[in-house]
Tab-separated table of C-alpha atoms in Angstrom:
chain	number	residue	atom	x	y	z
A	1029	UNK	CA	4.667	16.049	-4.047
A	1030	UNK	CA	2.611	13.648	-2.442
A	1031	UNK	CA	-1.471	13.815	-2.784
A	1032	UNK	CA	-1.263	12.525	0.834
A	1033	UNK	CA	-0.098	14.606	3.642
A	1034	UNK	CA	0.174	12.486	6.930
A	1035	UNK	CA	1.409	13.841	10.339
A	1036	UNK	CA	3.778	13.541	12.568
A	1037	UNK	CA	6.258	11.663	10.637
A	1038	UNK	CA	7.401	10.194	13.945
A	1039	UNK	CA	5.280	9.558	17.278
A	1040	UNK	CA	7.670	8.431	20.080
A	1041	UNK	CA	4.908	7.416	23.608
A	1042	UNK	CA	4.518	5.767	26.631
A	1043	UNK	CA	2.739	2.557	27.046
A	1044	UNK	CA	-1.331	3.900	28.212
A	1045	UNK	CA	-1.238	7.010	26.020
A	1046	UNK	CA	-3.597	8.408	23.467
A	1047	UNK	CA	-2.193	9.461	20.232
A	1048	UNK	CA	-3.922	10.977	16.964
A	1049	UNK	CA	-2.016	10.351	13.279
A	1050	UNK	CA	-2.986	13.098	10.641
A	1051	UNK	CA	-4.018	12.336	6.715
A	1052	UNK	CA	-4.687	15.808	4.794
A	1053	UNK	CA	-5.335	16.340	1.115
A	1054	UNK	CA	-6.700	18.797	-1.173
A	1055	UNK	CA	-8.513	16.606	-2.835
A	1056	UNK	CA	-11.572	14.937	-2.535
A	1057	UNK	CA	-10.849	10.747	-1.944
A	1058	UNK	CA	-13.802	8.375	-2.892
A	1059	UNK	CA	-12.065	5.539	-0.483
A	1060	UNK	CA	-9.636	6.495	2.586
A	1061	UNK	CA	-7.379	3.445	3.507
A	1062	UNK	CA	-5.546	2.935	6.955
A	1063	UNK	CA	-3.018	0.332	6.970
A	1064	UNK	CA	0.192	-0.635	9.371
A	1065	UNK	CA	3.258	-2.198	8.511
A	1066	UNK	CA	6.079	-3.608	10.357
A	1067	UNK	CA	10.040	-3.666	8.973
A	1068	UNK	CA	10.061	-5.815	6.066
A	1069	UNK	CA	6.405	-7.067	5.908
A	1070	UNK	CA	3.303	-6.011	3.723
A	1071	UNK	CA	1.088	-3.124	4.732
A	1072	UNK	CA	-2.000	-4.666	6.166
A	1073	UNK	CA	-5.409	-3.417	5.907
A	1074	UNK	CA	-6.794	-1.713	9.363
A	1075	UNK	CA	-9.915	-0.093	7.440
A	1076	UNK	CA	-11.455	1.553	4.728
A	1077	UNK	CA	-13.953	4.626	5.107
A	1078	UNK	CA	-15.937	5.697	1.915
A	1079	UNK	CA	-18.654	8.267	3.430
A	1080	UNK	CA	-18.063	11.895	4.664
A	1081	UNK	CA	-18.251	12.183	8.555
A	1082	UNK	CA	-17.963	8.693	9.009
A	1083	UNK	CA	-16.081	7.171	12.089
A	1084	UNK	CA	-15.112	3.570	12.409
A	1085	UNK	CA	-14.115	1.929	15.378
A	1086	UNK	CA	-12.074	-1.273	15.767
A	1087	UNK	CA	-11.305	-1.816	19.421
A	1088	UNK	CA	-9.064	0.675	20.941
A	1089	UNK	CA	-8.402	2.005	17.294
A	1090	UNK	CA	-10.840	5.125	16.097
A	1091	UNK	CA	-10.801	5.973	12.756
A	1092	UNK	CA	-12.559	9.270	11.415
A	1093	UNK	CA	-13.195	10.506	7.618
A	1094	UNK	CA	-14.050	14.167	7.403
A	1095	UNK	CA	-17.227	15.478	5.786
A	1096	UNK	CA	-15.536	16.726	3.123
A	1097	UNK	CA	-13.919	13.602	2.375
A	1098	UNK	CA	-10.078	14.931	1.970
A	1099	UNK	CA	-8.939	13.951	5.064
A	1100	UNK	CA	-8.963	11.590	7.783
A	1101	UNK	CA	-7.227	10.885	11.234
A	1102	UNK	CA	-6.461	7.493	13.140
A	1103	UNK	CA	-7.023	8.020	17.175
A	1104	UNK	CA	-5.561	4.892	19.560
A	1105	UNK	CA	-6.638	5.048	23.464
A	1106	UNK	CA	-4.039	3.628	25.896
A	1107	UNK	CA	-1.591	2.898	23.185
A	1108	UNK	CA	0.125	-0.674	24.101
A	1109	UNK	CA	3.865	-1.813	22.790
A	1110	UNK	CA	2.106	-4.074	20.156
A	1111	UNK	CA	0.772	-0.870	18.680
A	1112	UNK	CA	4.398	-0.190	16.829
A	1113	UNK	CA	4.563	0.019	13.670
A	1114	UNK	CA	4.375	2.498	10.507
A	1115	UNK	CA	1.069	3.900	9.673
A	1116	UNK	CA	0.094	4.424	6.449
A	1117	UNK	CA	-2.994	6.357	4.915
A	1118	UNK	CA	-3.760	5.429	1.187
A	1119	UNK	CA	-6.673	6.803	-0.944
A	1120	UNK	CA	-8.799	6.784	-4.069
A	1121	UNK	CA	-9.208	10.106	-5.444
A	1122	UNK	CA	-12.759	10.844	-6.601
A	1123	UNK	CA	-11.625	11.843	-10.671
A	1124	UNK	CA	-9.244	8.559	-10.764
A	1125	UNK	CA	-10.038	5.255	-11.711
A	1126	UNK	CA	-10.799	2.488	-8.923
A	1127	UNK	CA	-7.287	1.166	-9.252
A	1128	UNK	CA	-5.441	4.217	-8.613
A	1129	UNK	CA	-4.371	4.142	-5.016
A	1130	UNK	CA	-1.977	6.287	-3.629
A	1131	UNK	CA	-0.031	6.261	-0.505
A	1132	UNK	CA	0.274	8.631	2.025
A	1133	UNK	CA	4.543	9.168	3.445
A	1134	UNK	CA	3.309	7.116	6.706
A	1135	UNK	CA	4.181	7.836	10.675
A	1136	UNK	CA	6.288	5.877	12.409
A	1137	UNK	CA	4.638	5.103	16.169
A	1138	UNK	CA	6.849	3.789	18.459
A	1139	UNK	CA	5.616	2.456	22.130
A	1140	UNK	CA	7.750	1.911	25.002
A	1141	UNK	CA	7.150	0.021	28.247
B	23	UNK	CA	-5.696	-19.010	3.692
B	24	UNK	CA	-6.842	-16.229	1.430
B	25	UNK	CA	-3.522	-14.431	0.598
B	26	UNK	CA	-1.161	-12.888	-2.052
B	27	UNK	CA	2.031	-14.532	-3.015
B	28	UNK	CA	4.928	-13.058	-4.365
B	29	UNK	CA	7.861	-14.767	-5.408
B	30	UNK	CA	11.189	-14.834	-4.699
B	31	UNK	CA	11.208	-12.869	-1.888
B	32	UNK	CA	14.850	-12.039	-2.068
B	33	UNK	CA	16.716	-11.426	-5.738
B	34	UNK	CA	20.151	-9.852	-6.737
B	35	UNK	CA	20.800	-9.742	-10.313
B	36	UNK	CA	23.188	-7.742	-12.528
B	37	UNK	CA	22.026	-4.805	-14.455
B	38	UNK	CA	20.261	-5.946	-18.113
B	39	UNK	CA	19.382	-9.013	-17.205
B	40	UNK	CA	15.836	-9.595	-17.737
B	41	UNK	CA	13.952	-11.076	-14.438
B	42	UNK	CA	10.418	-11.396	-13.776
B	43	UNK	CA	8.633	-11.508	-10.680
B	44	UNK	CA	5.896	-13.403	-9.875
B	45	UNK	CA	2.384	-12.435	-7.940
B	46	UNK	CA	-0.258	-14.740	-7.319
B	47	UNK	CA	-4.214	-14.296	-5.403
B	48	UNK	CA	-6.466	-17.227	-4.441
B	49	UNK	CA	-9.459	-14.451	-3.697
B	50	UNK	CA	-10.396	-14.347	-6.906
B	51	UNK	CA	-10.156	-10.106	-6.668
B	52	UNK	CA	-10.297	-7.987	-9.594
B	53	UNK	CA	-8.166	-5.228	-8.928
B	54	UNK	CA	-4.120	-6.198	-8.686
B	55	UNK	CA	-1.383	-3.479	-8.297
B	56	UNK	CA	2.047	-3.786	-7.870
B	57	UNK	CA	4.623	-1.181	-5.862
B	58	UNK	CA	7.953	-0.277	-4.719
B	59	UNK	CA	8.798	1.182	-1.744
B	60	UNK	CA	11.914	3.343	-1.017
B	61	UNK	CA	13.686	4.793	1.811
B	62	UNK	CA	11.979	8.595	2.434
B	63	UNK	CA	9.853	8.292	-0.848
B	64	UNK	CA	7.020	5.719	0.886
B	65	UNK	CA	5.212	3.560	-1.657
B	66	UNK	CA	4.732	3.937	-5.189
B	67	UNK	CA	2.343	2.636	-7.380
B	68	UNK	CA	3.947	1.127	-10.658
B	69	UNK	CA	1.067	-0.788	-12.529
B	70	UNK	CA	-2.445	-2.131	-11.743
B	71	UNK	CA	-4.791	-4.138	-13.277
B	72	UNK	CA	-8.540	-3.507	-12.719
B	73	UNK	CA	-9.456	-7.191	-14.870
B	74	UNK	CA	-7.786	-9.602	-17.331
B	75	UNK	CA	-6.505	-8.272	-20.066
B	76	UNK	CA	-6.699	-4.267	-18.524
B	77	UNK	CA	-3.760	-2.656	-17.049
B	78	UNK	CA	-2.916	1.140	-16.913
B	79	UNK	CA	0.396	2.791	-15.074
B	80	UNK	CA	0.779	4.090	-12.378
B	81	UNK	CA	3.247	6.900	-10.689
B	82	UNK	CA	6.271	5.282	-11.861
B	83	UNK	CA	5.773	2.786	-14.538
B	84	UNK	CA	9.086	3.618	-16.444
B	85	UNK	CA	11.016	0.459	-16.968
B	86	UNK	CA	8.565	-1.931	-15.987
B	87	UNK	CA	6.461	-4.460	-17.968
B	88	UNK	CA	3.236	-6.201	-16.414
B	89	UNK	CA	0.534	-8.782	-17.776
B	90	UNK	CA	-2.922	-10.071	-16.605
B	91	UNK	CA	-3.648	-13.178	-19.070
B	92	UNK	CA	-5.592	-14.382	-15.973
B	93	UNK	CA	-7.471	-13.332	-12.904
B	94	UNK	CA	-5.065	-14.895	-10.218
B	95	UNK	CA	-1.980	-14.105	-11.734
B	96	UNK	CA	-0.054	-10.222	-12.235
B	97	UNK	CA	3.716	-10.618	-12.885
B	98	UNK	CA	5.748	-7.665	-13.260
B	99	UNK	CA	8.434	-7.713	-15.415
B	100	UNK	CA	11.797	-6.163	-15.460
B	101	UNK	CA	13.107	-6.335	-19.132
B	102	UNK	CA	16.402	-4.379	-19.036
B	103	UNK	CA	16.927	-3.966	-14.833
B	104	UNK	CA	18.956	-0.870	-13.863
B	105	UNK	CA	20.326	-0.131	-10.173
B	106	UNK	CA	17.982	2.591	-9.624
B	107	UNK	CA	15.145	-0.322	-9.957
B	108	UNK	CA	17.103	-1.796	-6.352
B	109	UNK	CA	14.307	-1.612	-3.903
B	110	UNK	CA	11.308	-3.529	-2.028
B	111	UNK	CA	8.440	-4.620	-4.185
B	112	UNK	CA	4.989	-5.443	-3.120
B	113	UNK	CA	2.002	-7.079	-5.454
B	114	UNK	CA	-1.359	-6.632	-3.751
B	115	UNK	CA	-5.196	-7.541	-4.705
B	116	UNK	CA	-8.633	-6.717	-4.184
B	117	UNK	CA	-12.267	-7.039	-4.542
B	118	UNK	CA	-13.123	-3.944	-6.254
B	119	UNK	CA	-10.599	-1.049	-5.548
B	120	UNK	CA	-11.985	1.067	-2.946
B	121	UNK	CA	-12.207	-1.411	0.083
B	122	UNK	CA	-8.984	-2.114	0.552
B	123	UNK	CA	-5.925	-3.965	-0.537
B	124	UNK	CA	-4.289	-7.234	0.675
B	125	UNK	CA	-0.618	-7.141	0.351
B	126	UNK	CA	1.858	-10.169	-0.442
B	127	UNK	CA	5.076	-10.254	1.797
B	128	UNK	CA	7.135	-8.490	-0.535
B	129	UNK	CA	10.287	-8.942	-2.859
B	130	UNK	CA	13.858	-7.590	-2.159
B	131	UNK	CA	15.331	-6.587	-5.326
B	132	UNK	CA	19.056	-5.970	-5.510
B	133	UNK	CA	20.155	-4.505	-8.937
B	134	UNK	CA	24.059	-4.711	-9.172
């Protein structure tokens, strides 16, 4: 059973769509992580959110970490080919140690032309 | 270039045959972790380190060995490798834990 519940699994759009990826828990996270990874390659960091409510922008990417800090979501506005790639949520949970970070199943966007 | 380097990126061995694979940061982070990640079971944490000399297991630490004699270094070890241990490893670093991880390229293992 995974600590991190993330939804869809899949996300099949058109180029200039919105779409919004899910992260749900039961428990309470003292760090949320958001990374993407392409086939083969390293998840890299897109951010990290640490305070309830708090929403993080980074260009047409919105990131938002609820108040009760066990869940989060990842909104992208006029979602462009480049955007493909496997999102991943990853979190801290606020009784384990610093070091303890645990992954999330990730969704698979795809963008078409 | 600040980054995390695994090596090799590509190994097939035979089953018991010790191999170890290295992981290397130039950030000078505190907090290293290595995973695997397998078809429908996402990633896995195996081992992390949160300083030299401290290491503690992760979800699935069974059959794995790691070290941290130094800051920049975290090799994980594979003392007796089984074909269940086939899959993609990835050694990552950070700061402090809770702002994020930088992830090396990865290493293909192929247990035969």
């Amino acid at each position: 059973t995974q600590l991190l519940e993330q939804s869809p699994q899949f996300l099949s759009i058109q180029e200039g769509e919105n779409l919004t990826v899910y992260c749900n828990s039961s428990s309470v996270f003292s760090s949320l992580q958001w990374y993407r990874q392409e086939p083969g390659e390293g998840p890299v960091l897109l951010v990290t959110v640490v305070t309830g409510g708090e929403v993080k922008k980074l260009k047409r990417l919105t990131f938002q970490f609820g108040d009760a800090r066990k869940d989060s979501s990842l909104h992208i506005t006029a979602a462009q080919p480049g955007d493909t790639g496997l999102y991943l949520c990853a979190g801290v949970s606020a009784t384990d140690s610093w070091g303890k970070l645990q992954f999330g199943a990730g969704t698979q966007v795809v963008v078409t032309p | 270039e600040a980054q995390v380097t695994q090596n090799p990126r590509y190994l097939i061995t035979v089953t018991g045959k010790k191999l170890t694979v290295t992981c290397s940061q130039n950030m000078n982070h505190e907090y290293m972790s290595w995973y695997r990640q397998d078809p429908g079971l996402g990633l896995r944490q195996i081992y992390y380190s949160m300083n030299v000399e401290v290491t503690d297991k992760g979800d699935v630490p069974e059959g794995y060995k790691v070290s941290r004699k130094e800051k920049r270094n975290f090799p994980l070890i594979l003392e007796s490798p089984s074909p269940n241990q086939t899959s993609l490893y990835f050694c990552a670093s950070s700061l402090m834990g809770l702002g994020g991880y930088t992830f090396g390229s990865g290493t293909r293992l192929t247990v035969v």
